[in-house]
Amino acid sequence: MNIHKFLIQPTRPDPKAARYLADAHALGFHDLKRIAIHDIYFIEGQLSQGDCRKLSLKLLTDSVTQSASWTELPAPPTPLETVSVILEVALRPGVTDPVAAQVVRAAHELGFDGVHHAATGQRFILQFDESVSVRESVTESVAKALLANNVIQHWKIGSIEPSFPEEV
């Protein structure tokens, strides 16, 4: 079964990202210059490129404030500026994902019967001062202290794998 990864990003300044950056600075991570946040939707099913476009426009984005991109997994790594690090966070296997369940339900209501499972997550793009040489270790510290709840979430520097609910 095909898995599609949708990245939903704000088209305007994101107050949530600004709040995370302020919190990171309050925790002492002053070399962190910018945080961007993208919502992630993993959708398992038979979807054409046209289906992905329609699904993103009709269900996953607010066309006024967000834009979407998608790829089929496995996907090539995302090229980044050398001063940036990608951190992805998702729910641990077995943790209920009510948003994902509603994505599947709504997709079926919209006529996308090829959608079988969904999972959600977030992508954080952390941009550092050029002088920081230990970006990945600082990213790990920020993830543990601020960006992920280790009880219910797991995280990875780079791309995370989706965790779909078990069939009953």
JSON list of C-alpha atoms in Angstrom, two decimals:
[
{"chain": "A", "resi": 1, "resn": "MET", "atom": "CA", "xyz": [0.00, 0.00, 0.00]},
{"chain": "A", "resi": 2, "resn": "ASN", "atom": "CA", "xyz": [1.30, 3.47, -0.86]},
{"chain": "A", "resi": 3, "resn": "ILE", "atom": "CA", "xyz": [2.04, 6.00, 1.87]},
{"chain": "A", "resi": 4, "resn": "HIS", "atom": "CA", "xyz": [1.84, 9.70, 1.06]},
{"chain": "A", "resi": 5, "resn": "LYS", "atom": "CA", "xyz": [3.40, 12.34, 3.28]},
{"chain": "A", "resi": 6, "resn": "PHE", "atom": "CA", "xyz": [1.69, 15.74, 3.24]},
{"chain": "A", "resi": 7, "resn": "LEU", "atom": "CA", "xyz": [3.50, 18.78, 4.65]},
{"chain": "A", "resi": 8, "resn": "ILE", "atom": "CA", "xyz": [1.22, 21.69, 5.54]},
{"chain": "A", "resi": 9, "resn": "GLN", "atom": "CA", "xyz": [2.97, 24.99, 6.09]},
{"chain": "A", "resi": 10, "resn": "PRO", "atom": "CA", "xyz": [1.72, 28.45, 7.00]},
{"chain": "A", "resi": 11, "resn": "THR", "atom": "CA", "xyz": [1.82, 31.13, 4.32]},
{"chain": "A", "resi": 12, "resn": "ARG", "atom": "CA", "xyz": [1.88, 33.91, 6.90]},
{"chain": "A", "resi": 13, "resn": "PRO", "atom": "CA", "xyz": [3.98, 34.51, 10.01]},
{"chain": "A", "resi": 14, "resn": "ASP", "atom": "CA", "xyz": [3.17, 31.74, 12.48]},
{"chain": "A", "resi": 15, "resn": "PRO", "atom": "CA", "xyz": [2.53, 32.89, 16.07]},
{"chain": "A", "resi": 16, "resn": "LYS", "atom": "CA", "xyz": [2.96, 29.31, 17.33]},
{"chain": "A", "resi": 17, "resn": "ALA", "atom": "CA", "xyz": [6.48, 29.19, 15.89]},
{"chain": "A", "resi": 18, "resn": "ALA", "atom": "CA", "xyz": [7.27, 32.56, 17.44]},
{"chain": "A", "resi": 19, "resn": "ARG", "atom": "CA", "xyz": [6.07, 31.25, 20.83]},
{"chain": "A", "resi": 20, "resn": "TYR", "atom": "CA", "xyz": [8.28, 28.14, 20.55]},
{"chain": "A", "resi": 21, "resn": "LEU", "atom": "CA", "xyz": [11.27, 30.33, 19.68]},
{"chain": "A", "resi": 22, "resn": "ALA", "atom": "CA", "xyz": [10.62, 32.60, 22.68]},
{"chain": "A", "resi": 23, "resn": "ASP", "atom": "CA", "xyz": [10.32, 29.54, 24.93]},
{"chain": "A", "resi": 24, "resn": "ALA", "atom": "CA", "xyz": [13.56, 28.08, 23.52]},
{"chain": "A", "resi": 25, "resn": "HIS", "atom": "CA", "xyz": [15.35, 31.35, 24.24]},
{"chain": "A", "resi": 26, "resn": "ALA", "atom": "CA", "xyz": [13.90, 31.38, 27.77]},
{"chain": "A", "resi": 27, "resn": "LEU", "atom": "CA", "xyz": [15.38, 27.87, 28.24]},
{"chain": "A", "resi": 28, "resn": "GLY", "atom": "CA", "xyz": [18.81, 29.16, 27.21]},
{"chain": "A", "resi": 29, "resn": "PHE", "atom": "CA", "xyz": [18.94, 28.09, 23.54]},
{"chain": "A", "resi": 30, "resn": "HIS", "atom": "CA", "xyz": [20.04, 31.52, 22.31]},
{"chain": "A", "resi": 31, "resn": "ASP", "atom": "CA", "xyz": [21.83, 30.24, 19.18]},
{"chain": "A", "resi": 32, "resn": "LEU", "atom": "CA", "xyz": [18.47, 29.18, 17.77]},
{"chain": "A", "resi": 33, "resn": "LYS", "atom": "CA", "xyz": [17.44, 31.93, 15.33]},
{"chain": "A", "resi": 34, "resn": "ARG", "atom": "CA", "xyz": [14.19, 30.66, 13.85]},
{"chain": "A", "resi": 35, "resn": "ILE", "atom": "CA", "xyz": [11.70, 27.81, 14.17]},
{"chain": "A", "resi": 36, "resn": "ALA", "atom": "CA", "xyz": [9.28, 26.89, 11.39]},
{"chain": "A", "resi": 37, "resn": "ILE", "atom": "CA", "xyz": [6.47, 24.42, 12.03]},
{"chain": "A", "resi": 38, "resn": "HIS", "atom": "CA", "xyz": [4.76, 22.24, 9.43]},
{"chain": "A", "resi": 39, "resn": "ASP", "atom": "CA", "xyz": [1.93, 19.84, 10.14]},
{"chain": "A", "resi": 40, "resn": "ILE", "atom": "CA", "xyz": [2.48, 16.33, 8.78]},
{"chain": "A", "resi": 41, "resn": "TYR", "atom": "CA", "xyz": [-0.22, 13.96, 7.57]},
{"chain": "A", "resi": 42, "resn": "PHE", "atom": "CA", "xyz": [0.74, 10.46, 6.54]},
{"chain": "A", "resi": 43, "resn": "ILE", "atom": "CA", "xyz": [-2.00, 8.89, 4.44]},
{"chain": "A", "resi": 44, "resn": "GLU", "atom": "CA", "xyz": [-1.90, 5.26, 3.42]},
{"chain": "A", "resi": 45, "resn": "GLY", "atom": "CA", "xyz": [-3.91, 4.33, 0.36]},
{"chain": "A", "resi": 46, "resn": "GLN", "atom": "CA", "xyz": [-4.23, 4.37, -3.38]},
{"chain": "A", "resi": 47, "resn": "LEU", "atom": "CA", "xyz": [-4.10, 8.05, -4.37]},
{"chain": "A", "resi": 48, "resn": "SER", "atom": "CA", "xyz": [-3.16, 9.66, -7.67]},
{"chain": "A", "resi": 49, "resn": "GLN", "atom": "CA", "xyz": [-1.37, 13.01, -7.80]},
{"chain": "A", "resi": 50, "resn": "GLY", "atom": "CA", "xyz": [-4.73, 14.61, -8.60]},
{"chain": "A", "resi": 51, "resn": "ASP", "atom": "CA", "xyz": [-6.28, 12.92, -5.56]},
{"chain": "A", "resi": 52, "resn": "CYS", "atom": "CA", "xyz": [-3.45, 14.23, -3.38]},
{"chain": "A", "resi": 53, "resn": "ARG", "atom": "CA", "xyz": [-3.97, 17.75, -4.67]},
{"chain": "A", "resi": 54, "resn": "LYS", "atom": "CA", "xyz": [-7.75, 17.60, -4.09]},
{"chain": "A", "resi": 55, "resn": "LEU", "atom": "CA", "xyz": [-7.33, 16.02, -0.66]},
{"chain": "A", "resi": 56, "resn": "SER", "atom": "CA", "xyz": [-4.89, 18.71, 0.41]},
{"chain": "A", "resi": 57, "resn": "LEU", "atom": "CA", "xyz": [-7.18, 21.50, -0.85]},
{"chain": "A", "resi": 58, "resn": "LYS", "atom": "CA", "xyz": [-10.48, 20.11, 0.42]},
{"chain": "A", "resi": 59, "resn": "LEU", "atom": "CA", "xyz": [-9.41, 18.59, 3.73]},
{"chain": "A", "resi": 60, "resn": "LEU", "atom": "CA", "xyz": [-5.88, 19.24, 4.94]},
{"chain": "A", "resi": 61, "resn": "THR", "atom": "CA", "xyz": [-5.32, 22.97, 4.40]},
{"chain": "A", "resi": 62, "resn": "ASP", "atom": "CA", "xyz": [-6.93, 26.33, 4.87]},
{"chain": "A", "resi": 63, "resn": "SER", "atom": "CA", "xyz": [-6.25, 27.80, 1.43]},
{"chain": "A", "resi": 64, "resn": "VAL", "atom": "CA", "xyz": [-6.02, 31.34, 2.82]},
{"chain": "A", "resi": 65, "resn": "THR", "atom": "CA", "xyz": [-3.35, 30.67, 5.45]},
{"chain": "A", "resi": 66, "resn": "GLN", "atom": "CA", "xyz": [-1.63, 27.41, 4.44]},
{"chain": "A", "resi": 67, "resn": "SER", "atom": "CA", "xyz": [0.00, 25.65, 1.53]},
{"chain": "A", "resi": 68, "resn": "ALA", "atom": "CA", "xyz": [0.65, 21.96, 1.01]},
{"chain": "A", "resi": 69, "resn": "SER", "atom": "CA", "xyz": [3.23, 19.73, -0.58]},
{"chain": "A", "resi": 70, "resn": "TRP", "atom": "CA", "xyz": [3.29, 15.95, -0.68]},
{"chain": "A", "resi": 71, "resn": "THR", "atom": "CA", "xyz": [5.45, 13.06, -1.67]},
{"chain": "A", "resi": 72, "resn": "GLU", "atom": "CA", "xyz": [5.15, 9.31, -1.78]},
{"chain": "A", "resi": 73, "resn": "LEU", "atom": "CA", "xyz": [7.32, 7.43, 0.72]},
{"chain": "A", "resi": 74, "resn": "PRO", "atom": "CA", "xyz": [10.11, 6.57, 0.70]},
{"chain": "A", "resi": 75, "resn": "ALA", "atom": "CA", "xyz": [11.12, 10.06, -0.34]},
{"chain": "A", "resi": 76, "resn": "PRO", "atom": "CA", "xyz": [14.54, 11.56, -0.93]},
{"chain": "A", "resi": 77, "resn": "PRO", "atom": "CA", "xyz": [15.88, 13.68, 1.94]},
{"chain": "A", "resi": 78, "resn": "THR", "atom": "CA", "xyz": [14.88, 17.33, 2.01]},
{"chain": "A", "resi": 79, "resn": "PRO", "atom": "CA", "xyz": [17.82, 19.60, 1.15]},
{"chain": "A", "resi": 80, "resn": "LEU", "atom": "CA", "xyz": [18.34, 22.30, 3.76]},
{"chain": "A", "resi": 81, "resn": "GLU", "atom": "CA", "xyz": [20.52, 25.27, 4.38]},
{"chain": "A", "resi": 82, "resn": "THR", "atom": "CA", "xyz": [23.60, 24.23, 6.33]},
{"chain": "A", "resi": 83, "resn": "VAL", "atom": "CA", "xyz": [22.40, 26.25, 9.33]},
{"chain": "A", "resi": 84, "resn": "SER", "atom": "CA", "xyz": [19.09, 24.33, 9.61]},
{"chain": "A", "resi": 85, "resn": "VAL", "atom": "CA", "xyz": [18.05, 20.99, 11.08]},
{"chain": "A", "resi": 86, "resn": "ILE", "atom": "CA", "xyz": [14.78, 19.11, 10.52]},
{"chain": "A", "resi": 87, "resn": "LEU", "atom": "CA", "xyz": [13.17, 17.47, 13.53]},
{"chain": "A", "resi": 88, "resn": "GLU", "atom": "CA", "xyz": [9.99, 15.44, 13.11]},
{"chain": "A", "resi": 89, "resn": "VAL", "atom": "CA", "xyz": [7.67, 14.47, 15.97]},
{"chain": "A", "resi": 90, "resn": "ALA", "atom": "CA", "xyz": [4.82, 11.94, 15.89]},
{"chain": "A", "resi": 91, "resn": "LEU", "atom": "CA", "xyz": [2.71, 9.92, 18.28]},
{"chain": "A", "resi": 92, "resn": "ARG", "atom": "CA", "xyz": [4.15, 6.67, 19.56]},
{"chain": "A", "resi": 93, "resn": "PRO", "atom": "CA", "xyz": [2.65, 3.40, 18.30]},
{"chain": "A", "resi": 94, "resn": "GLY", "atom": "CA", "xyz": [-0.48, 2.59, 20.29]},
{"chain": "A", "resi": 95, "resn": "VAL", "atom": "CA", "xyz": [-1.29, 6.21, 21.20]},
{"chain": "A", "resi": 96, "resn": "THR", "atom": "CA", "xyz": [-4.73, 7.18, 19.91]},
{"chain": "A", "resi": 97, "resn": "ASP", "atom": "CA", "xyz": [-4.58, 9.74, 17.08]},
{"chain": "A", "resi": 98, "resn": "PRO", "atom": "CA", "xyz": [-8.10, 11.25, 16.89]},
{"chain": "A", "resi": 99, "resn": "VAL", "atom": "CA", "xyz": [-7.12, 13.75, 14.18]},
{"chain": "A", "resi": 100, "resn": "ALA", "atom": "CA", "xyz": [-5.91, 10.92, 11.95]},
{"chain": "A", "resi": 101, "resn": "ALA", "atom": "CA", "xyz": [-9.16, 9.01, 12.51]},
{"chain": "A", "resi": 102, "resn": "GLN", "atom": "CA", "xyz": [-11.13, 12.08, 11.45]},
{"chain": "A", "resi": 103, "resn": "VAL", "atom": "CA", "xyz": [-8.95, 12.53, 8.36]},
{"chain": "A", "resi": 104, "resn": "VAL", "atom": "CA", "xyz": [-9.84, 8.99, 7.24]},
{"chain": "A", "resi": 105, "resn": "ARG", "atom": "CA", "xyz": [-13.54, 9.53, 8.01]},
{"chain": "A", "resi": 106, "resn": "ALA", "atom": "CA", "xyz": [-13.68, 12.88, 6.20]},
{"chain": "A", "resi": 107, "resn": "ALA", "atom": "CA", "xyz": [-11.71, 11.56, 3.22]},
{"chain": "A", "resi": 108, "resn": "HIS", "atom": "CA", "xyz": [-14.29, 8.82, 2.78]},
{"chain": "A", "resi": 109, "resn": "GLU", "atom": "CA", "xyz": [-17.13, 11.34, 3.06]},
{"chain": "A", "resi": 110, "resn": "LEU", "atom": "CA", "xyz": [-15.45, 13.39, 0.31]},
{"chain": "A", "resi": 111, "resn": "GLY", "atom": "CA", "xyz": [-15.29, 10.32, -1.92]},
{"chain": "A", "resi": 112, "resn": "PHE", "atom": "CA", "xyz": [-11.64, 9.34, -1.42]},
{"chain": "A", "resi": 113, "resn": "ASP", "atom": "CA", "xyz": [-12.33, 5.65, -0.82]},
{"chain": "A", "resi": 114, "resn": "GLY", "atom": "CA", "xyz": [-8.67, 4.76, -1.47]},
{"chain": "A", "resi": 115, "resn": "VAL", "atom": "CA", "xyz": [-7.67, 6.20, 1.94]},
{"chain": "A", "resi": 116, "resn": "HIS", "atom": "CA", "xyz": [-7.12, 3.36, 4.43]},
{"chain": "A", "resi": 117, "resn": "HIS", "atom": "CA", "xyz": [-5.11, 4.83, 7.33]},
{"chain": "A", "resi": 118, "resn": "ALA", "atom": "CA", "xyz": [-3.72, 8.16, 8.48]},
{"chain": "A", "resi": 119, "resn": "ALA", "atom": "CA", "xyz": [-1.24, 9.39, 11.07]},
{"chain": "A", "resi": 120, "resn": "THR", "atom": "CA", "xyz": [-0.23, 12.89, 12.11]},
{"chain": "A", "resi": 121, "resn": "GLY", "atom": "CA", "xyz": [2.89, 14.65, 13.27]},
{"chain": "A", "resi": 122, "resn": "GLN", "atom": "CA", "xyz": [4.82, 17.88, 13.14]},
{"chain": "A", "resi": 123, "resn": "ARG", "atom": "CA", "xyz": [8.00, 18.97, 11.41]},
{"chain": "A", "resi": 124, "resn": "PHE", "atom": "CA", "xyz": [10.15, 21.58, 13.08]},
{"chain": "A", "resi": 125, "resn": "ILE", "atom": "CA", "xyz": [12.83, 23.31, 11.03]},
{"chain": "A", "resi": 126, "resn": "LEU", "atom": "CA", "xyz": [15.33, 24.80, 13.42]},
{"chain": "A", "resi": 127, "resn": "GLN", "atom": "CA", "xyz": [17.61, 27.48, 12.03]},
{"chain": "A", "resi": 128, "resn": "PHE", "atom": "CA", "xyz": [20.75, 28.28, 13.97]},
{"chain": "A", "resi": 129, "resn": "ASP", "atom": "CA", "xyz": [23.35, 31.00, 14.07]},
{"chain": "A", "resi": 130, "resn": "GLU", "atom": "CA", "xyz": [26.13, 30.11, 11.61]},
{"chain": "A", "resi": 131, "resn": "SER", "atom": "CA", "xyz": [28.65, 29.88, 14.45]},
{"chain": "A", "resi": 132, "resn": "VAL", "atom": "CA", "xyz": [26.89, 26.88, 16.06]},
{"chain": "A", "resi": 133, "resn": "SER", "atom": "CA", "xyz": [28.81, 23.72, 15.21]},
{"chain": "A", "resi": 134, "resn": "VAL", "atom": "CA", "xyz": [26.81, 21.23, 17.30]},
{"chain": "A", "resi": 135, "resn": "ARG", "atom": "CA", "xyz": [23.39, 21.80, 15.74]},
{"chain": "A", "resi": 136, "resn": "GLU", "atom": "CA", "xyz": [22.21, 18.21, 16.07]},
{"chain": "A", "resi": 137, "resn": "SER", "atom": "CA", "xyz": [23.03, 17.93, 19.77]},
{"chain": "A", "resi": 138, "resn": "VAL", "atom": "CA", "xyz": [21.31, 21.27, 20.45]},
{"chain": "A", "resi": 139, "resn": "THR", "atom": "CA", "xyz": [18.32, 20.05, 18.40]},
{"chain": "A", "resi": 140, "resn": "GLU", "atom": "CA", "xyz": [18.16, 16.91, 20.58]},
{"chain": "A", "resi": 141, "resn": "SER", "atom": "CA", "xyz": [18.18, 19.07, 23.70]},
{"chain": "A", "resi": 142, "resn": "VAL", "atom": "CA", "xyz": [15.44, 21.35, 22.34]},
{"chain": "A", "resi": 143, "resn": "ALA", "atom": "CA", "xyz": [13.36, 18.31, 21.36]},
{"chain": "A", "resi": 144, "resn": "LYS", "atom": "CA", "xyz": [13.62, 16.80, 24.84]},
{"chain": "A", "resi": 145, "resn": "ALA", "atom": "CA", "xyz": [13.01, 20.07, 26.67]},
{"chain": "A", "resi": 146, "resn": "LEU", "atom": "CA", "xyz": [10.35, 21.71, 24.51]},
{"chain": "A", "resi": 147, "resn": "LEU", "atom": "CA", "xyz": [9.17, 20.16, 21.25]},
{"chain": "A", "resi": 148, "resn": "ALA", "atom": "CA", "xyz": [8.19, 16.58, 22.13]},
{"chain": "A", "resi": 149, "resn": "ASN", "atom": "CA", "xyz": [6.35, 14.90, 24.97]},
{"chain": "A", "resi": 150, "resn": "ASN", "atom": "CA", "xyz": [8.39, 11.70, 25.42]},
{"chain": "A", "resi": 151, "resn": "VAL", "atom": "CA", "xyz": [5.50, 9.92, 27.13]},
{"chain": "A", "resi": 152, "resn": "ILE", "atom": "CA", "xyz": [3.28, 9.92, 24.03]},
{"chain": "A", "resi": 153, "resn": "GLN", "atom": "CA", "xyz": [5.56, 11.07, 21.22]},
{"chain": "A", "resi": 154, "resn": "HIS", "atom": "CA", "xyz": [8.76, 10.00, 19.55]},
{"chain": "A", "resi": 155, "resn": "TRP", "atom": "CA", "xyz": [11.01, 12.22, 17.47]},
{"chain": "A", "resi": 156, "resn": "LYS", "atom": "CA", "xyz": [13.78, 11.94, 14.96]},
{"chain": "A", "resi": 157, "resn": "ILE", "atom": "CA", "xyz": [16.25, 14.29, 13.36]},
{"chain": "A", "resi": 158, "resn": "GLY", "atom": "CA", "xyz": [15.34, 13.98, 9.69]},
{"chain": "A", "resi": 159, "resn": "SER", "atom": "CA", "xyz": [12.24, 12.11, 8.48]},
{"chain": "A", "resi": 160, "resn": "ILE", "atom": "CA", "xyz": [10.15, 10.07, 10.87]},
{"chain": "A", "resi": 161, "resn": "GLU", "atom": "CA", "xyz": [8.24, 6.92, 9.93]},
{"chain": "A", "resi": 162, "resn": "PRO", "atom": "CA", "xyz": [4.46, 6.88, 10.38]},
{"chain": "A", "resi": 163, "resn": "SER", "atom": "CA", "xyz": [2.77, 4.69, 12.96]},
{"chain": "A", "resi": 164, "resn": "PHE", "atom": "CA", "xyz": [-0.67, 3.56, 11.79]},
{"chain": "A", "resi": 165, "resn": "PRO", "atom": "CA", "xyz": [-3.26, 1.97, 14.08]},
{"chain": "A", "resi": 166, "resn": "GLU", "atom": "CA", "xyz": [-3.31, -1.82, 14.26]},
{"chain": "A", "resi": 167, "resn": "GLU", "atom": "CA", "xyz": [-6.10, -3.63, 12.44]},
{"chain": "A", "resi": 168, "resn": "VAL", "atom": "CA", "xyz": [-8.54, -5.24, 14.85]}
]
